[in-house]
mmCIF file of C-alpha atoms in Angstrom:
data_model
loop_
_atom_site.group_PDB
_atom_site.id
_atom_site.type_symbol
_atom_site.label_atom_id
_atom_site.label_comp_id
_atom_site.label_asym_id
_atom_site.label_seq_id
_atom_site.Cartn_x
_atom_site.Cartn_y
_atom_site.Cartn_z
ATOM 1 C CA MET A 22 5.017 -11.058 75.521
ATOM 2 C CA SER A 23 2.043 -11.795 73.186
ATOM 3 C CA ASP A 24 1.612 -11.017 69.867
ATOM 4 C CA SER A 25 -0.224 -7.571 69.256
ATOM 5 C CA SER A 26 -0.524 -8.114 65.499
ATOM 6 C CA PRO A 27 -4.281 -7.825 63.861
ATOM 7 C CA SER A 28 -3.856 -11.695 62.824
ATOM 8 C CA SER A 29 -3.110 -12.687 66.406
ATOM 9 C CA ARG A 30 -5.833 -10.718 67.882
ATOM 10 C CA GLY A 31 -8.411 -12.117 65.257
ATOM 11 C CA TYR A 32 -9.680 -8.873 64.257
ATOM 12 C CA ILE A 33 -8.707 -5.619 62.224
ATOM 13 C CA SER A 34 -9.088 -2.382 64.244
ATOM 14 C CA THR A 35 -9.818 0.796 62.982
ATOM 15 C CA GLN A 36 -6.523 1.961 63.736
ATOM 16 C CA ASP A 37 -4.967 -0.890 61.847
ATOM 17 C CA LEU A 38 -6.816 0.373 58.678
ATOM 18 C CA ILE A 39 -5.775 4.113 59.311
ATOM 19 C CA LEU A 40 -2.215 3.663 60.165
ATOM 20 C CA PRO A 41 -0.945 2.639 56.668
ATOM 21 C CA HIS A 42 -2.710 5.693 55.141
ATOM 22 C CA ILE A 43 -1.326 7.974 57.876
ATOM 23 C CA MET A 44 2.195 6.562 57.167
ATOM 24 C CA SER A 45 1.687 7.078 53.279
ATOM 25 C CA THR A 46 0.479 10.645 53.926
ATOM 26 C CA ASN A 47 3.514 11.245 55.945
ATOM 27 C CA LYS A 48 5.815 9.935 53.552
ATOM 28 C CA MET A 49 4.127 12.158 50.865
ATOM 29 C CA GLU A 50 4.613 15.165 53.168
ATOM 30 C CA LYS A 51 8.221 14.481 53.580
ATOM 31 C CA GLU A 52 8.808 14.268 49.904
ATOM 32 C CA MET A 53 6.748 17.266 49.128
ATOM 33 C CA ALA A 54 8.620 19.148 51.969
ATOM 34 C CA THR A 55 11.768 18.687 49.927
ATOM 35 C CA ILE A 56 10.198 20.396 46.806
ATOM 36 C CA ASP A 57 10.069 24.247 46.600
ATOM 37 C CA MET A 58 6.406 24.999 46.004
ATOM 38 C CA THR A 59 7.256 28.556 45.186
ATOM 39 C CA LEU A 60 9.292 27.235 42.397
ATOM 40 C CA ILE A 61 6.787 25.055 41.025
ATOM 41 C CA GLN A 62 4.285 28.018 40.844
ATOM 42 C CA LYS A 63 6.773 30.259 39.254
ATOM 43 C CA SER A 64 7.346 27.634 36.630
ATOM 44 C CA ALA A 65 3.561 27.002 36.030
ATOM 45 C CA LYS A 66 3.066 30.933 35.685
ATOM 46 C CA LYS A 67 5.934 31.237 33.305
ATOM 47 C CA LEU A 68 4.630 28.222 31.134
ATOM 48 C CA ASN A 69 1.279 30.034 30.962
ATOM 49 C CA PHE A 70 2.065 33.682 30.725
ATOM 50 C CA GLY A 71 5.692 34.253 30.083
ATOM 51 C CA SER A 72 7.786 34.866 26.888
ATOM 52 C CA TYR A 73 8.954 32.073 24.863
ATOM 53 C CA GLU A 74 12.510 32.097 26.310
ATOM 54 C CA GLU A 75 10.820 32.216 29.858
ATOM 55 C CA LYS A 76 8.629 28.975 28.675
ATOM 56 C CA GLU A 77 11.764 27.160 27.591
ATOM 57 C CA MET A 78 13.452 27.730 30.934
ATOM 58 C CA ALA A 79 10.327 26.520 32.780
ATOM 59 C CA ALA A 80 10.263 23.447 30.869
ATOM 60 C CA LYS A 81 13.621 22.668 31.597
ATOM 61 C CA GLU A 82 12.909 23.180 35.419
ATOM 62 C CA ILE A 83 9.717 21.107 35.289
ATOM 63 C CA LYS A 84 11.622 18.348 33.678
ATOM 64 C CA ARG A 85 14.183 18.505 36.723
ATOM 65 C CA ILE A 86 11.282 18.662 39.332
ATOM 66 C CA ALA A 87 9.328 15.913 37.782
ATOM 67 C CA MET A 88 12.329 13.524 38.093
ATOM 68 C CA ALA A 89 11.750 13.504 42.138
ATOM 69 C CA ASP A 90 8.453 11.411 42.308
ATOM 70 C CA GLY A 91 5.226 10.106 41.215
ATOM 71 C CA CYS A 92 3.203 12.542 43.383
ATOM 72 C CA VAL A 93 5.169 15.411 42.119
ATOM 73 C CA LYS A 94 3.886 14.419 38.792
ATOM 74 C CA ARG A 95 0.620 14.303 39.601
ATOM 75 C CA LEU A 96 0.894 17.876 41.320
ATOM 76 C CA LEU A 97 2.281 19.277 38.413
ATOM 77 C CA ALA A 98 -0.526 17.943 36.155
ATOM 78 C CA GLU A 99 -3.216 19.480 38.462
ATOM 79 C CA LEU A 100 -1.527 22.877 37.825
ATOM 80 C CA GLY A 101 -2.344 22.673 34.126
ATOM 81 C CA ILE A 102 1.372 22.296 33.267
ATOM 82 C CA VAL A 103 0.876 19.318 30.748
ATOM 83 C CA ARG A 104 -1.522 21.198 28.630
ATOM 84 C CA SER A 105 0.820 24.073 28.691
ATOM 85 C CA LEU A 106 3.711 21.875 27.542
ATOM 86 C CA VAL A 107 1.787 20.270 24.814
ATOM 87 C CA SER A 108 0.802 23.506 23.291
ATOM 88 C CA MET A 109 4.530 24.702 23.551
ATOM 89 C CA LEU A 110 5.253 21.912 21.219
ATOM 90 C CA THR A 111 4.170 24.026 18.212
ATOM 91 C CA ASP A 112 4.665 27.371 19.668
ATOM 92 C CA GLY A 113 7.344 29.826 18.165
ATOM 93 C CA GLN A 114 8.954 29.985 14.829
ATOM 94 C CA ASP A 115 10.422 26.962 12.986
ATOM 95 C CA GLY A 116 14.146 27.919 13.637
ATOM 96 C CA ASP A 117 13.848 29.743 17.102
ATOM 97 C CA GLY A 118 11.275 27.265 18.517
ATOM 98 C CA LEU A 119 13.521 24.126 18.071
ATOM 99 C CA SER A 120 15.077 24.194 21.596
ATOM 100 C CA GLY A 121 11.904 25.249 23.279
ATOM 101 C CA ARG A 122 9.943 22.403 21.765
ATOM 102 C CA ILE A 123 13.017 19.941 22.845
ATOM 103 C CA SER A 124 12.548 21.297 26.323
ATOM 104 C CA ALA A 125 8.622 20.822 26.014
ATOM 105 C CA ALA A 126 9.098 17.312 24.823
ATOM 106 C CA GLU A 127 11.724 16.289 27.408
ATOM 107 C CA ALA A 128 9.454 17.573 30.380
ATOM 108 C CA LEU A 129 6.461 15.416 28.914
ATOM 109 C CA ILE A 130 8.578 12.440 28.547
ATOM 110 C CA GLU A 131 9.382 12.753 32.121
ATOM 111 C CA LEU A 132 5.876 13.554 33.304
ATOM 112 C CA ALA A 133 4.585 10.341 31.482
ATOM 113 C CA LYS A 134 6.763 7.991 33.364
ATOM 114 C CA GLY A 135 4.688 5.738 35.486
ATOM 115 C CA THR A 136 1.595 7.914 35.588
ATOM 116 C CA PHE A 137 -1.519 6.648 33.593
ATOM 117 C CA ARG A 138 -3.192 9.956 34.343
ATOM 118 C CA ASN A 139 -0.701 12.317 32.865
ATOM 119 C CA LYS A 140 -0.518 10.197 29.581
ATOM 120 C CA VAL A 141 -4.301 10.398 29.423
ATOM 121 C CA LEU A 142 -4.231 14.397 29.927
ATOM 122 C CA MET A 143 -1.486 14.527 27.088
ATOM 123 C CA VAL A 144 -3.865 12.799 24.509
ATOM 124 C CA LYS A 145 -6.810 14.774 25.616
ATOM 125 C CA ALA A 146 -4.529 17.839 25.372
ATOM 126 C CA GLY A 147 -4.001 17.311 21.580
ATOM 127 C CA LEU A 148 -0.525 15.715 21.600
ATOM 128 C CA ILE A 149 -1.191 13.346 18.632
ATOM 129 C CA THR A 150 -2.299 16.435 16.621
ATOM 130 C CA LYS A 151 0.891 18.552 17.740
ATOM 131 C CA LEU A 152 2.989 15.710 16.964
ATOM 132 C CA GLN A 153 1.642 15.086 13.659
ATOM 133 C CA GLN A 154 2.424 18.602 12.766
ATOM 134 C CA LEU A 155 5.825 18.218 14.018
ATOM 135 C CA MET A 156 6.360 15.092 11.926
ATOM 136 C CA ASP A 157 6.935 17.234 8.771
ATOM 137 C CA ASN A 158 9.335 19.380 10.500
ATOM 138 C CA GLN A 159 12.571 17.685 9.009
ATOM 139 C CA GLU A 160 14.852 19.052 11.844
ATOM 140 C CA PHE A 161 12.657 17.784 14.737
ATOM 141 C CA SER A 162 11.476 14.594 13.311
ATOM 142 C CA ARG A 163 15.002 13.320 13.008
ATOM 143 C CA ARG A 164 15.021 13.694 16.843
ATOM 144 C CA GLN A 165 14.321 10.805 19.347
ATOM 145 C CA GLU A 166 11.680 12.994 21.382
ATOM 146 C CA ILE A 167 8.748 12.273 18.986
ATOM 147 C CA PRO A 168 9.288 8.407 19.113
ATOM 148 C CA LEU A 169 9.729 8.423 22.724
ATOM 149 C CA LEU A 170 6.547 10.621 23.353
ATOM 150 C CA LEU A 171 4.544 8.249 21.106
ATOM 151 C CA LEU A 172 6.107 5.232 23.203
ATOM 152 C CA SER A 173 4.748 6.786 26.328
ATOM 153 C CA ILE A 174 1.214 7.051 25.128
ATOM 154 C CA SER A 175 1.290 3.950 23.218
ATOM 155 C CA SER A 176 1.274 1.990 26.693
ATOM 156 C CA LEU A 177 -2.375 3.223 26.975
ATOM 157 C CA ALA A 178 -3.382 0.845 24.160
ATOM 158 C CA LYS A 179 -3.170 -1.660 27.059
ATOM 159 C CA THR A 180 -5.758 -0.079 28.935
ATOM 160 C CA ASN A 181 -9.528 0.717 28.821
ATOM 161 C CA PHE A 182 -8.637 4.332 27.550
ATOM 162 C CA HIS A 183 -9.170 4.256 23.835
ATOM 163 C CA PHE A 184 -8.074 6.769 21.126
ATOM 164 C CA SER A 185 -7.286 6.412 17.352
ATOM 165 C CA PRO A 186 -3.572 6.419 16.515
ATOM 166 C CA ARG A 187 -3.692 5.819 12.958
ATOM 167 C CA GLN A 188 -2.271 9.491 12.012
ATOM 168 C CA ILE A 189 1.218 8.530 13.666
ATOM 169 C CA PHE A 190 1.725 5.036 11.913
ATOM 170 C CA PRO A 191 3.231 6.598 8.821
ATOM 171 C CA PHE A 192 5.697 8.341 10.676
ATOM 172 C CA LEU A 193 6.605 5.308 12.679
ATOM 173 C CA ILE A 194 6.867 3.420 9.382
ATOM 174 C CA ARG A 195 9.213 6.122 7.435
ATOM 175 C CA THR A 196 11.197 6.255 10.542
ATOM 176 C CA LEU A 197 11.875 2.442 10.425
ATOM 177 C CA ASN A 198 12.569 2.635 6.752
ATOM 178 C CA SER A 199 15.059 5.387 6.898
ATOM 179 C CA LYS A 200 18.684 4.095 6.746
ATOM 180 C CA GLU A 201 19.694 7.466 8.784
ATOM 181 C CA THR A 202 17.740 6.277 11.881
ATOM 182 C CA PRO A 203 19.957 5.024 14.800
ATOM 183 C CA LEU A 204 19.361 1.763 16.509
ATOM 184 C CA ASN A 205 17.855 2.987 19.688
ATOM 185 C CA THR A 206 15.274 4.919 17.772
ATOM 186 C CA ARG A 207 14.334 1.941 15.545
ATOM 187 C CA LEU A 208 13.842 -0.250 18.737
ATOM 188 C CA THR A 209 11.737 2.714 19.960
ATOM 189 C CA CYS A 210 9.304 2.647 17.096
ATOM 190 C CA LEU A 211 9.057 -1.171 17.218
ATOM 191 C CA GLU A 212 8.089 -1.173 20.830
ATOM 192 C CA THR A 213 5.391 1.592 20.198
ATOM 193 C CA LEU A 214 4.145 -0.395 17.023
ATOM 194 C CA TYR A 215 3.973 -3.296 19.430
ATOM 195 C CA ASN A 216 2.030 -1.691 21.970
ATOM 196 C CA PHE A 217 -0.509 -0.294 19.438
ATOM 197 C CA SER A 218 -0.871 -3.916 17.511
ATOM 198 C CA ILE A 219 -2.293 -5.340 20.811
ATOM 199 C CA GLN A 220 -5.549 -3.712 20.059
ATOM 200 C CA LEU A 221 -6.900 -5.319 16.743
ATOM 201 C CA ASP A 222 -8.767 -2.248 15.852
ATOM 202 C CA ASN A 223 -5.244 -0.790 14.978
ATOM 203 C CA ILE A 224 -3.765 -3.238 12.763
ATOM 204 C CA LYS A 225 -5.980 -2.496 9.558
ATOM 205 C CA SER A 226 -4.446 1.030 9.713
ATOM 206 C CA MET A 227 -0.900 -0.337 10.486
ATOM 207 C CA VAL A 228 -1.173 -2.647 7.285
ATOM 208 C CA THR A 229 -2.410 0.054 4.991
ATOM 209 C CA SER A 230 0.540 2.219 6.308
ATOM 210 C CA GLY A 231 3.154 -0.158 4.953
ATOM 211 C CA ALA A 232 3.968 -1.750 8.295
ATOM 212 C CA ILE A 233 4.102 -5.447 6.996
ATOM 213 C CA ASP A 234 6.969 -4.365 4.259
ATOM 214 C CA ALA A 235 8.836 -2.438 6.917
ATOM 215 C CA LEU A 236 8.548 -5.122 9.773
ATOM 216 C CA LEU A 237 9.954 -7.865 7.226
ATOM 217 C CA ILE A 238 12.902 -5.747 6.097
ATOM 218 C CA THR A 239 13.666 -4.934 9.812
ATOM 219 C CA SER A 240 13.290 -8.504 10.784
ATOM 220 C CA LEU A 241 16.083 -9.341 8.828
ATOM 221 C CA ASP A 242 18.345 -7.144 10.775
ATOM 222 C CA LYS A 243 19.768 -9.523 13.724
ATOM 223 C CA ALA A 244 19.676 -6.266 16.026
ATOM 224 C CA THR A 245 15.890 -5.688 15.746
ATOM 225 C CA SER A 246 14.677 -8.953 14.290
ATOM 226 C CA GLU A 247 13.045 -10.232 17.629
ATOM 227 C CA GLU A 248 11.137 -6.960 18.132
ATOM 228 C CA ALA A 249 9.761 -6.707 14.485
ATOM 229 C CA LEU A 250 8.911 -10.463 14.614
ATOM 230 C CA SER A 251 6.758 -9.763 17.685
ATOM 231 C CA VAL A 252 4.794 -6.971 16.365
ATOM 232 C CA LEU A 253 4.004 -9.415 13.090
ATOM 233 C CA SER A 254 2.961 -12.087 15.585
ATOM 234 C CA ASN A 255 0.262 -9.617 16.832
ATOM 235 C CA ILE A 256 -0.321 -8.282 13.156
ATOM 236 C CA ILE A 257 -1.363 -11.808 11.849
ATOM 237 C CA LEU A 258 -4.057 -12.422 14.463
ATOM 238 C CA SER A 259 -6.303 -10.215 12.395
ATOM 239 C CA ALA A 260 -7.720 -11.077 9.240
ATOM 240 C CA GLU A 261 -6.272 -8.074 7.288
ATOM 241 C CA GLY A 262 -2.807 -8.764 8.802
ATOM 242 C CA LYS A 263 -2.865 -12.417 7.726
ATOM 243 C CA ARG A 264 -3.969 -11.585 4.296
ATOM 244 C CA GLY A 265 -1.454 -8.774 4.250
ATOM 245 C CA ILE A 266 1.475 -11.064 5.383
ATOM 246 C CA GLU A 267 0.250 -14.143 2.767
ATOM 247 C CA ASN A 268 0.266 -11.730 -0.196
ATOM 248 C CA HIS A 269 3.592 -10.156 0.528
ATOM 249 C CA PRO A 270 6.077 -11.454 -2.178
ATOM 250 C CA MET A 271 9.047 -11.741 0.301
ATOM 251 C CA ALA A 272 7.316 -12.979 3.544
ATOM 252 C CA THR A 273 7.851 -16.711 2.936
ATOM 253 C CA LYS A 274 11.683 -16.479 1.998
ATOM 254 C CA THR A 275 12.120 -14.109 4.871
ATOM 255 C CA LEU A 276 10.679 -16.333 7.492
ATOM 256 C CA ILE A 277 12.440 -19.239 6.330
ATOM 257 C CA GLU A 278 15.712 -17.481 6.420
ATOM 258 C CA ILE A 279 15.000 -16.331 10.039
ATOM 259 C CA MET A 280 14.002 -19.840 10.956
ATOM 260 C CA SER A 281 17.464 -21.071 9.529
ATOM 261 C CA ARG A 282 19.614 -18.875 12.080
ATOM 262 C CA GLU A 283 20.712 -20.848 14.981
ATOM 263 C CA GLU A 284 22.160 -18.007 16.956
ATOM 264 C CA ASN A 285 18.750 -16.540 18.109
ATOM 265 C CA PRO A 286 16.268 -19.218 19.379
ATOM 266 C CA ARG A 287 13.629 -16.943 20.305
ATOM 267 C CA CYS A 288 13.494 -15.342 16.734
ATOM 268 C CA GLN A 289 13.277 -19.102 15.316
ATOM 269 C CA GLU A 290 10.402 -19.724 17.675
ATOM 270 C CA LEU A 291 8.578 -16.575 16.544
ATOM 271 C CA ALA A 292 9.244 -17.080 12.883
ATOM 272 C CA SER A 293 7.963 -20.691 13.166
ATOM 273 C CA TYR A 294 4.894 -19.307 14.911
ATOM 274 C CA LEU A 295 4.134 -17.137 11.860
ATOM 275 C CA VAL A 296 4.918 -20.198 9.521
ATOM 276 C CA LEU A 297 2.444 -22.349 11.429
ATOM 277 C CA VAL A 298 -0.437 -19.569 11.221
ATOM 278 C CA LEU A 299 0.150 -19.212 7.706
ATOM 279 C CA ALA A 300 0.395 -22.768 6.893
ATOM 280 C CA HIS A 301 -2.584 -23.798 8.920
ATOM 281 C CA GLY A 302 -5.389 -24.777 6.517
ATOM 282 C CA ASN A 303 -3.876 -23.199 3.670
ATOM 283 C CA LYS A 304 -2.405 -25.689 1.080
ATOM 284 C CA VAL A 305 -1.408 -22.837 -1.347
ATOM 285 C CA GLN A 306 0.848 -21.371 1.334
ATOM 286 C CA ARG A 307 2.095 -24.710 2.129
ATOM 287 C CA ARG A 308 3.048 -25.413 -1.400
ATOM 288 C CA LYS A 309 4.652 -21.939 -1.845
ATOM 289 C CA MET A 310 6.974 -22.790 1.245
ATOM 290 C CA HIS A 311 7.901 -26.180 -0.104
ATOM 291 C CA GLU A 312 9.185 -24.376 -3.170
ATOM 292 C CA CYS A 313 11.138 -22.175 -1.172
ATOM 293 C CA GLY A 314 12.825 -25.154 0.592
ATOM 294 C CA ILE A 315 11.112 -25.129 3.917
ATOM 295 C CA VAL A 316 11.140 -28.787 4.565
ATOM 296 C CA ALA A 317 14.941 -29.189 5.181
ATOM 297 C CA VAL A 318 14.906 -26.071 7.490
ATOM 298 C CA LEU A 319 12.013 -27.446 9.412
ATOM 299 C CA LEU A 320 13.923 -30.655 9.697
ATOM 300 C CA GLN A 321 16.815 -28.956 11.036
ATOM 301 C CA LEU A 322 14.608 -26.958 13.224
ATOM 302 C CA ALA A 323 12.800 -29.922 14.645
ATOM 303 C CA LEU A 324 15.890 -31.588 15.676
ATOM 304 C CA LEU A 325 17.996 -28.490 16.754
ATOM 305 C CA GLY A 326 15.650 -25.806 17.731
ATOM 306 C CA SER A 327 14.293 -24.892 21.348
ATOM 307 C CA PRO A 328 11.522 -27.115 22.484
ATOM 308 C CA LEU A 329 8.795 -24.626 21.282
ATOM 309 C CA ALA A 330 10.454 -24.391 17.924
ATOM 310 C CA GLN A 331 10.756 -27.956 17.791
ATOM 311 C CA LYS A 332 7.203 -28.589 18.585
ATOM 312 C CA ARG A 333 5.981 -26.112 15.830
ATOM 313 C CA ALA A 334 8.291 -27.439 13.145
ATOM 314 C CA LEU A 335 6.988 -30.911 13.964
ATOM 315 C CA LYS A 336 3.484 -29.947 13.491
ATOM 316 C CA ILE A 337 4.083 -28.260 10.111
ATOM 317 C CA LEU A 338 5.926 -31.590 8.896
ATOM 318 C CA GLU A 339 3.135 -33.525 9.997
ATOM 319 C CA TRP A 340 0.797 -31.513 7.506
ATOM 320 C CA TYR A 341 3.419 -32.201 4.760
ATOM 321 C CA LYS A 342 3.451 -35.756 5.598
ATOM 322 C CA ASN A 343 -0.301 -36.140 5.624
ATOM 323 C CA GLU A 344 -0.650 -34.133 2.308
ATOM 324 C CA GLY A 345 2.052 -36.795 0.803
ATOM 325 C CA GLN A 346 -0.042 -39.923 1.898
ATOM 326 C CA GLU A 347 -3.474 -38.357 0.641
ATOM 327 C CA LYS A 348 -1.614 -37.938 -2.888
ATOM 328 C CA GLY A 349 -0.250 -41.535 -2.696
ATOM 329 C CA CYS A 350 3.379 -40.336 -3.066
ATOM 330 C CA VAL A 351 6.189 -42.141 -1.357
ATOM 331 C CA HIS A 352 7.659 -40.305 1.650
ATOM 332 C CA SER A 353 11.209 -40.045 0.859
ATOM 333 C CA GLY A 354 13.698 -38.610 3.670
ATOM 334 C CA PRO A 355 13.514 -39.100 7.243
ATOM 335 C CA ARG A 356 10.413 -40.428 8.725
ATOM 336 C CA LEU A 357 8.639 -38.161 11.133
ATOM 337 C CA GLU A 358 8.652 -40.739 13.994
ATOM 338 C CA THR A 359 12.547 -40.759 13.334
ATOM 339 C CA VAL A 360 12.747 -37.184 13.549
ATOM 340 C CA SER A 361 10.780 -37.125 16.756
ATOM 341 C CA SER A 362 12.743 -39.653 18.528
ATOM 342 C CA LEU A 363 16.034 -37.661 17.532
ATOM 343 C CA VAL A 364 14.586 -34.740 19.138
ATOM 344 C CA LEU A 365 13.966 -36.385 22.471
ATOM 345 C CA SER A 366 17.427 -38.097 22.336
ATOM 346 C CA SER A 367 19.201 -34.960 21.386
ATOM 347 C CA ALA A 368 17.349 -33.155 24.395
ATOM 348 C CA SER A 369 18.540 -35.795 26.662
ATOM 349 C CA ASP A 370 22.330 -36.030 25.591
ATOM 350 C CA GLY A 371 24.526 -33.301 27.094
ATOM 351 C CA ASN A 372 26.901 -32.974 23.971
ATOM 352 C CA THR A 373 24.981 -30.551 22.269
ATOM 353 C CA GLU A 374 27.698 -29.489 19.782
ATOM 354 C CA GLN A 375 28.282 -32.982 18.625
ATOM 355 C CA ASN A 376 24.872 -33.627 18.337
ATOM 356 C CA ASN A 377 24.185 -30.450 16.066
ATOM 357 C CA LYS A 378 27.014 -31.986 13.553
ATOM 358 C CA ALA A 379 25.507 -35.268 13.442
ATOM 359 C CA VAL A 380 22.040 -33.916 12.745
ATOM 360 C CA LYS A 381 23.317 -31.464 10.092
ATOM 361 C CA ARG A 382 25.123 -34.336 8.537
ATOM 362 C CA MET A 383 22.046 -36.549 8.551
ATOM 363 C CA VAL A 384 19.719 -33.843 6.921
ATOM 364 C CA LYS A 385 22.291 -33.238 4.195
ATOM 365 C CA GLN A 386 22.491 -36.921 3.632
ATOM 366 C CA SER A 387 18.903 -37.192 3.518
ATOM 367 C CA LEU A 388 18.448 -34.480 0.983
ATOM 368 C CA ASP A 389 21.284 -35.859 -1.135
ATOM 369 C CA ARG A 390 19.646 -39.312 -1.035
ATOM 370 C CA ASN A 391 16.172 -37.560 -2.201
ATOM 371 C CA MET A 392 18.082 -35.822 -5.038
ATOM 372 C CA THR A 393 19.652 -39.177 -5.890
ATOM 373 C CA SER A 394 16.455 -40.865 -5.962
ATOM 374 C CA LEU A 395 14.839 -37.935 -8.104
ATOM 375 C CA LEU A 396 17.487 -38.304 -10.514
ATOM 376 C CA GLN A 397 17.496 -41.977 -10.861
ATOM 377 C CA ARG A 398 13.509 -41.721 -11.308
ATOM 378 C CA ALA A 399 14.107 -39.193 -14.193
ATOM 379 C CA THR A 400 16.930 -41.191 -15.938
ATOM 380 C CA THR A 401 14.640 -44.362 -15.646
ATOM 381 C CA SER A 402 11.812 -42.368 -17.203
ATOM 382 C CA ARG A 403 13.885 -41.264 -19.934
ATOM 383 C CA GLU A 404 15.170 -44.617 -20.866
ATOM 384 C CA PHE A 405 11.704 -46.197 -20.912
ATOM 385 C CA SER A 406 10.505 -43.248 -23.087
ATOM 386 C CA SER A 407 13.398 -43.995 -25.338
ATOM 387 C CA ILE A 408 12.979 -47.825 -25.420
ATOM 388 C CA SER A 409 9.075 -47.238 -26.013
ATOM 389 C CA GLU A 410 9.799 -45.015 -28.987
ATOM 390 C CA LYS A 411 12.393 -47.289 -30.728
ATOM 391 C CA ALA A 412 9.775 -50.231 -30.093
ATOM 392 C CA LEU A 413 6.915 -48.050 -31.623
ATOM 393 C CA VAL A 414 9.134 -47.281 -34.613
ATOM 394 C CA PHE A 415 10.150 -50.788 -35.170
ATOM 395 C CA SER A 416 6.630 -52.111 -34.917
ATOM 396 C CA SER A 417 5.127 -49.301 -37.414
ATOM 397 C CA SER A 418 8.154 -49.965 -39.668
ATOM 398 C CA SER A 419 7.557 -53.747 -39.873
ATOM 399 C CA LYS A 420 3.927 -53.454 -40.507
ATOM 400 C CA SER A 421 4.626 -51.416 -43.602
ATOM 401 C CA LEU A 422 6.947 -53.822 -44.993
ATOM 402 C CA PRO A 423 5.628 -56.470 -47.781
ATOM 403 C CA TYR A 424 7.164 -59.496 -46.211
#
């Protein structure tokens, strides 16, 4: 029996083009058949014309219906349900309307999943303005619905649909800084900031809202360190962001501390990237980092870090080496060539734990030798100064004698 596939016949017929569409349409019809259209129409009518209690019940029903499939989400949007739910966020009294607002927010979150069009409709319906009004409501702002809605629309920053999110940055920063914020909500805020930071036009507003300070503090928490450093890696790509990180008093020490943590290689890579960008072509920053003890951390990272972290650490060490040669200083401590060879040998050796101990011992011994050398130089200098002073006194005294 011959193969009757389009590729075997050498051409594609009209039937081959139409058949997939018919199958897709049949699948959609089967999915729609399982949904009670009368219930959808009733829910839409209640949202538009019902009492507040009826609207709340309709929002809960729409959330349940929207969980079925993407085509159902599109149908609900075509019925104008998105705009009605957005309006419902600020309807009712402060006390009586809380449960209704929660139901509306949950329905919007479900409608936004996997649908670009519904997210755009939410923004066009004034979702950001509505959420900004709710941010001042202490009872509602503590819940996770606002961060989840902001996360949903933040994915639009990766598309060609542009809108200004500067009004929501203060809320995200305030939520991050609050000690009462649970971990999952903090992670949601960080993911939202990351999405918005992809567009360079948003970074200036983020910086003026205090994002750098909040992200540096958050990066010290091991549970949120990677996400915070990822946002900073986007922020530093703009002139305002880089300047803000450079001028922050705790930026250098924070990044050095994170680079010294061996339990999270990804955080070491991100921190070393930030240090690399800050130190590139900036002697003032390199001097500040040197004073904070970055050389020892770079040596350890170049020997024990991941391949990417090693590469970045070696690059920064090379800048310090070149500066020392320009000044005519003697390079004390491990030579860069020795460090590079040790990196290669430790990568090929399977006994990682033993290598780590050996490398740490070598770094400590090197630093001890440097300290001993500095102390010897200082002692020699003081002894030489003392001898010179005695000689000067003796010579001047002898000249004053009559014989």
